[in-house]
PDB file of C-alpha atoms in Angstrom:
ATOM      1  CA  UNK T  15      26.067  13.256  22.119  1.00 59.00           C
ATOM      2  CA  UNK T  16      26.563  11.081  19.131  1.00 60.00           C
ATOM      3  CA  UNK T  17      24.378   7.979  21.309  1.00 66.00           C
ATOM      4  CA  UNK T  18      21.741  10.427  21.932  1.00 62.00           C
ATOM      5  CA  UNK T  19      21.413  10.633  18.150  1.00 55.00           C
ATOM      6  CA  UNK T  20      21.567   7.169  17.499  1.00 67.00           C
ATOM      7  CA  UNK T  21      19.148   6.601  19.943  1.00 58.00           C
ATOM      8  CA  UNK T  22      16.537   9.046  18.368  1.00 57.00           C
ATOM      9  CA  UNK T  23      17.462   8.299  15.170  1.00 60.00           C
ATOM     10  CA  UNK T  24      16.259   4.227  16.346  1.00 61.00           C
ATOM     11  CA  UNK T  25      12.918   5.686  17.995  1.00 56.00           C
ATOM     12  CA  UNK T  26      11.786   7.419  14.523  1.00 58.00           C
ATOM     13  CA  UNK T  27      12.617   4.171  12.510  1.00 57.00           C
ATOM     14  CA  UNK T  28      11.216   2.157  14.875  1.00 52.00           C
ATOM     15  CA  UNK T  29       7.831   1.739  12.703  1.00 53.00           C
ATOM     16  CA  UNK T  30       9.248   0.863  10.412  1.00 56.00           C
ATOM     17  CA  UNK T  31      11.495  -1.455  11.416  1.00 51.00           C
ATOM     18  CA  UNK T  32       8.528  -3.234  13.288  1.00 46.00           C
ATOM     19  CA  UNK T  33       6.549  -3.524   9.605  1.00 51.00           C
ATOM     20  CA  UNK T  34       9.894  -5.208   8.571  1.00 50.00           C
ATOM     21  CA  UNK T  35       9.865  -7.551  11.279  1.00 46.00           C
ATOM     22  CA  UNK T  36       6.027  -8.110  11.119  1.00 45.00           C
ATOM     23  CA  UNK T  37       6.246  -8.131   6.917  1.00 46.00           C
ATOM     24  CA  UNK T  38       8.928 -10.956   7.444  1.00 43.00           C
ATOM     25  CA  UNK T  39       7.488 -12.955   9.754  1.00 41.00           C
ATOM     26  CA  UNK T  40       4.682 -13.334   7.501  1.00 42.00           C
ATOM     27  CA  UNK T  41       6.234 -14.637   4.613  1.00 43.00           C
ATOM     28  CA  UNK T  42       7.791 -17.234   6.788  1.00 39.00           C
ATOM     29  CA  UNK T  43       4.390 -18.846   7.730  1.00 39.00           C
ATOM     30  CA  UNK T  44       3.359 -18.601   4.026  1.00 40.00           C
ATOM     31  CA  UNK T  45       1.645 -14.682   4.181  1.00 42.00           C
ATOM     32  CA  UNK T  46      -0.708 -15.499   7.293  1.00 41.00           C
ATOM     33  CA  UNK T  47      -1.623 -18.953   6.582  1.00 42.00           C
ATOM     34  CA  UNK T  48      -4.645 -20.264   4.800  1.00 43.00           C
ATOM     35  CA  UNK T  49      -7.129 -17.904   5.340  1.00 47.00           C
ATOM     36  CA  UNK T  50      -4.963 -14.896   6.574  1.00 50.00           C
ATOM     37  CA  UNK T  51      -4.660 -12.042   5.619  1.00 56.00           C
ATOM     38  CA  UNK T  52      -1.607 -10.480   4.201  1.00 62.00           C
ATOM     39  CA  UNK T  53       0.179  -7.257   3.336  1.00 73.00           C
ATOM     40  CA  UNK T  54       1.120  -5.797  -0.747  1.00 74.00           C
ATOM     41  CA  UNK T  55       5.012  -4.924   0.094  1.00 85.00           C
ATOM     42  CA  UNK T  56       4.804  -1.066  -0.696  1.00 91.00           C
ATOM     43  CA  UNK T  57       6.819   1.441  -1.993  1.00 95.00           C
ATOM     44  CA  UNK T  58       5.910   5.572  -1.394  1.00 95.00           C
ATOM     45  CA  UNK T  59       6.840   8.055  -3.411  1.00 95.00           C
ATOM     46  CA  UNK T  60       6.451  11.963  -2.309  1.00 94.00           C
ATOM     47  CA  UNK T  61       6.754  14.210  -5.374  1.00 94.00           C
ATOM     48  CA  UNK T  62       6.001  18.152  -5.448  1.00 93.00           C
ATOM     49  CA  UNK T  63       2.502  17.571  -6.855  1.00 94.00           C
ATOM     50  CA  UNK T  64       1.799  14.197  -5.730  1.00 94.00           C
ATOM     51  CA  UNK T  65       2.153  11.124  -3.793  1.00 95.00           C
ATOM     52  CA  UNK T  66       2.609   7.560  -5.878  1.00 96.00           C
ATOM     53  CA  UNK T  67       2.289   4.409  -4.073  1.00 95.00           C
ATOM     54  CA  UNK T  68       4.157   1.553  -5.902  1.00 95.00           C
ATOM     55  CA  UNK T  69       2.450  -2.059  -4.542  1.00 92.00           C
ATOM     56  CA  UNK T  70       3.441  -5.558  -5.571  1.00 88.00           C
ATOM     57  CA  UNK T  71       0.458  -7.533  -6.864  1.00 85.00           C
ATOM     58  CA  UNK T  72       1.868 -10.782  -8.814  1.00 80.00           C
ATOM     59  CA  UNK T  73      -1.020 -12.786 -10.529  1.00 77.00           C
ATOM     60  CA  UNK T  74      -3.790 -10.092  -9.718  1.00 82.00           C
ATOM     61  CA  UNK T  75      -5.875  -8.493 -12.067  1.00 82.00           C
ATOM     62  CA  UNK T  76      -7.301  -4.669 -12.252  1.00 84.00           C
ATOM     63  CA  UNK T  77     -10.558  -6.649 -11.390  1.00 86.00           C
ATOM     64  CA  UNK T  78      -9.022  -8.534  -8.432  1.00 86.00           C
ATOM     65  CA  UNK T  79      -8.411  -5.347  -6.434  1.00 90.00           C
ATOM     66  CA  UNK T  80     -10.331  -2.450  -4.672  1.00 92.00           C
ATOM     67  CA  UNK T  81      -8.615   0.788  -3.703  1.00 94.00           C
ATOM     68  CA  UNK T  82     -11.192   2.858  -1.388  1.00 94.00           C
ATOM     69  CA  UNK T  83     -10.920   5.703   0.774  1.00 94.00           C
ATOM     70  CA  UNK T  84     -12.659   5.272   4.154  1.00 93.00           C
ATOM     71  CA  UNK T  85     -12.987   8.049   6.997  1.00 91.00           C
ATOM     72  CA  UNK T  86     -12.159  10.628   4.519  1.00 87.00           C
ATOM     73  CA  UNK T  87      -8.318   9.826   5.113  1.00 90.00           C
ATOM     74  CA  UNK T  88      -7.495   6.285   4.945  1.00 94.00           C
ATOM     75  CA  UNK T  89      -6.865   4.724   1.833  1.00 94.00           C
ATOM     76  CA  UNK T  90      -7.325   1.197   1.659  1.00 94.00           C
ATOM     77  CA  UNK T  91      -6.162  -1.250  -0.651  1.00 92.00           C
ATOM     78  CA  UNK T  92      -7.619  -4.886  -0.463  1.00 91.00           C
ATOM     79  CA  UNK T  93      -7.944  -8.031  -3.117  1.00 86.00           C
ATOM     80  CA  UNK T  94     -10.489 -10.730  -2.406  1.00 78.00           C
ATOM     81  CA  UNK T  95      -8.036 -13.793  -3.216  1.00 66.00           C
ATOM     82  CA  UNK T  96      -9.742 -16.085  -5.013  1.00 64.00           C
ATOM     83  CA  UNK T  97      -8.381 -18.302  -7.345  1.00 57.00           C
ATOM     84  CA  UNK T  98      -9.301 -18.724 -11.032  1.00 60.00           C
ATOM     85  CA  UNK T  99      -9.702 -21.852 -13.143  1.00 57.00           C
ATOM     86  CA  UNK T 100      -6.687 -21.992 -15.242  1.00 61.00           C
ATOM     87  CA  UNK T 101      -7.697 -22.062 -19.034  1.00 58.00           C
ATOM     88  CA  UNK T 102      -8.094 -25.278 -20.618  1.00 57.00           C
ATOM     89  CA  UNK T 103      -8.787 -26.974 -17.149  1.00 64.00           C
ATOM     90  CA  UNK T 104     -12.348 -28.692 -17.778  1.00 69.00           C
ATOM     91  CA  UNK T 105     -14.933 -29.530 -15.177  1.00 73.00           C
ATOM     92  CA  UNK T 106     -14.255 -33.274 -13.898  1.00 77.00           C
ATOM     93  CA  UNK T 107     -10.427 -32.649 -13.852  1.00 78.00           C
ATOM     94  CA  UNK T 108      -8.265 -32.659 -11.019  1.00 77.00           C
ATOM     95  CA  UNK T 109      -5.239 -31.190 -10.095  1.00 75.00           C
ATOM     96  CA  UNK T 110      -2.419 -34.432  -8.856  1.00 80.00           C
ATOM     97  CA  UNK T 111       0.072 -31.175  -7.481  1.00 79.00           C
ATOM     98  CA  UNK T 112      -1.287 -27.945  -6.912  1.00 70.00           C
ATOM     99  CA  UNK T 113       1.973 -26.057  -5.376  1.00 73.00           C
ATOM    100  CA  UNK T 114       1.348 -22.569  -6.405  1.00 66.00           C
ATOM    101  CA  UNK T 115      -0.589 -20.719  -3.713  1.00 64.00           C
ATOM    102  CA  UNK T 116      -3.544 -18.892  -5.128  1.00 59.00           C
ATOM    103  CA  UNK T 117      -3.510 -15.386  -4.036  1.00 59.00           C
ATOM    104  CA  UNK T 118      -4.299 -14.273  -0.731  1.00 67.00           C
ATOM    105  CA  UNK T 119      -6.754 -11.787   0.651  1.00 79.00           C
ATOM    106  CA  UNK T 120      -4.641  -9.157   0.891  1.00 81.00           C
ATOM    107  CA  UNK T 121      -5.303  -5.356   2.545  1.00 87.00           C
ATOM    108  CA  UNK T 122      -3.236  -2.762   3.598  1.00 90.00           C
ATOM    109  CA  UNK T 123      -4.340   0.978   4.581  1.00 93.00           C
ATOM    110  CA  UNK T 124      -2.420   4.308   4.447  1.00 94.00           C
ATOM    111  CA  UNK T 125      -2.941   7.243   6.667  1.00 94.00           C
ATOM    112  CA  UNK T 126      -2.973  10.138   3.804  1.00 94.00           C
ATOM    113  CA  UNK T 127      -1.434  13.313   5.147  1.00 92.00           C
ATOM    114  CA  UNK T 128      -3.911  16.810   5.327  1.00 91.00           C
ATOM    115  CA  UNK T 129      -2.692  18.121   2.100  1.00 91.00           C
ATOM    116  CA  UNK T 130      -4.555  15.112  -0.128  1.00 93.00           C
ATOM    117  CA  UNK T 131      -7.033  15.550  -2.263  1.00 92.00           C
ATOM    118  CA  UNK T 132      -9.387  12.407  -2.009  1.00 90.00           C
ATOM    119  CA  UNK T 133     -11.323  13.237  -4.811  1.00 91.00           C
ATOM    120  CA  UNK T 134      -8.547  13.193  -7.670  1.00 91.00           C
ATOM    121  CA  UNK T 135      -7.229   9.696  -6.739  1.00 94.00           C
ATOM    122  CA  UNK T 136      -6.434   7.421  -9.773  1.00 95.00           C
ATOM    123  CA  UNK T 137      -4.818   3.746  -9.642  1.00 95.00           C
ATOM    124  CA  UNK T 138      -2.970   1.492 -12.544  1.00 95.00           C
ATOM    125  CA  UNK T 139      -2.364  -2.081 -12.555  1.00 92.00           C
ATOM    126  CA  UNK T 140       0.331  -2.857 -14.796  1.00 92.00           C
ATOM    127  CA  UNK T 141       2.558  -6.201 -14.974  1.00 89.00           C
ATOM    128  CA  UNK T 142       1.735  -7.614 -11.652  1.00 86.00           C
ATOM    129  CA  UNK T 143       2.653  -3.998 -10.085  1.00 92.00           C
ATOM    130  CA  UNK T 144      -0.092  -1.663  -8.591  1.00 93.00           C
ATOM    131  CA  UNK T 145       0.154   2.488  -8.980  1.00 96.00           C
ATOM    132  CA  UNK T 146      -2.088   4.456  -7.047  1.00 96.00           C
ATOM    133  CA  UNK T 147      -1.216   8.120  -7.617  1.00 97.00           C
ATOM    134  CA  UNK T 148      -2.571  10.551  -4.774  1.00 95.00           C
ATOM    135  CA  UNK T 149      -2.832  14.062  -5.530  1.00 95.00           C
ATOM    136  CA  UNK T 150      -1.773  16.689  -3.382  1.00 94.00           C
ATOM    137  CA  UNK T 151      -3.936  20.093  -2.468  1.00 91.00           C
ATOM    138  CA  UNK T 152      -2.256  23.229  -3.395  1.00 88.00           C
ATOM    139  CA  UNK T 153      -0.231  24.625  -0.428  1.00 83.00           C
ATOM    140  CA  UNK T 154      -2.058  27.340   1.793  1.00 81.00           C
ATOM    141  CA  UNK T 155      -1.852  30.702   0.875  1.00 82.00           C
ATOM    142  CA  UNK T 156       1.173  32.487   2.816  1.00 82.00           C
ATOM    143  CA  UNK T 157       0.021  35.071   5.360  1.00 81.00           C
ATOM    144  CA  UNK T 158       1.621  38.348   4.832  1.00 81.00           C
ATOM    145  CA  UNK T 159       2.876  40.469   7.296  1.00 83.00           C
ATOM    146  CA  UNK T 160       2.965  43.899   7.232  1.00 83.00           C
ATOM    147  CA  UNK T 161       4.361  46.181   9.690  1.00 84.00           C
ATOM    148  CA  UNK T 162       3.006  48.917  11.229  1.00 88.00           C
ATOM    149  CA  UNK T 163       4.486  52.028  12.575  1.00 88.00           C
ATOM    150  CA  UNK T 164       3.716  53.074  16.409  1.00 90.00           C
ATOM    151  CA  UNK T 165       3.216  56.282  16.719  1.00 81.00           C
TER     152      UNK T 165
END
C-alpha cells in the first residue's frame, strides 16, 4: 500500500519536479544562452482573499517589466533585457571586462485558476523582487436544499 502512495504522491509532483530540472539546467548554460530566454524563479502564495506571486527580478526596474493577462486566464510576466549604460560611462569609452551579464529576456506565464478576478490585478517591484497580487472572486453562493415531504 505504502508504494502505491509513494508512487502517486511522485506522479502529482512530477511538474514540478520537471520545472526544477528544466529551471536548473538553465542556469547551468548561463539562463538559455545569449539570446534565450529565461524563467523569474517564482514563489505562489494562496491566501483566503488572494493569490501573491513572489518573482526574483535582480537589476530590473518597474519599467523593465510587463505583467499582462492574455486569453482571459494566463498571466504573463516578461522583461525585454536590455542593458543600460551605467552612469558616468561616456560615449567613446569602452568596457576592457564586461563580466556581469546584462539581464535576460525573461517570461514566464501562470494558468490563473476560475475563481480570479482579472480585472483587480496589481503588481510591485520592490528591491530586485517582483509582487503581483491576484485577487480572488467571491466564492459561489451555496445552493440550499430544502426537503420536501411526499405525500
Amino acid at each position: 500500500m505504502s508504494s502505491v502512495v509513494e508512487a502517486m504522491t511522485d506522479l502529482l509532483n512530477f511538474p514540478e519536479t520537471l520545472e526544477k530540472l528544466l529551471h536548473s539546467a538553465s542556469r547551468h548554460d548561463g539562463g538559455g544562452g545569449r539570446g534565450g530566454v529565461a524563467n523569474f524563479p517564482a514563489d505562489i502564495l494562496d491566501t483566503p482573499k488572494e493569490y501573491v506571486f513572489y518573482l526574483d527580478v535582480p537589476g530590473l526596474s518597474k519599467s523593465d517589466i510587463q505583467v499582462t493577462v492574455e486569453e482571459e486566464n494566463t498571466l504573463v510576466i516578461k522583461s525585454n533585457g536590455k542593458r543600460k549604460r551605467e552612469e558616468g560611462e561616456e560615449e567613446g569609452c569602452k568596457y576592457i571586462r564586461l563580466e556581469r551579464r546584462p539581464p535576460q529576456k525573461l517570461t514566464r506565464k501562470f494558468r490563473l485558476p476560475d475563481n480570479c478576478n482579472v480585472s483587480a490585478i496589481s503588481a510591485k517591484c520592490e528591491n530586485g523582487v517582483l509582487t503581483v497580487v491576484v485577487e480572488k472572486l467571491p466564492p459561489p453562493p451555496k445552493s440550499k436544499s430544502i426537503e420536501v415531504a411526499i405525500s
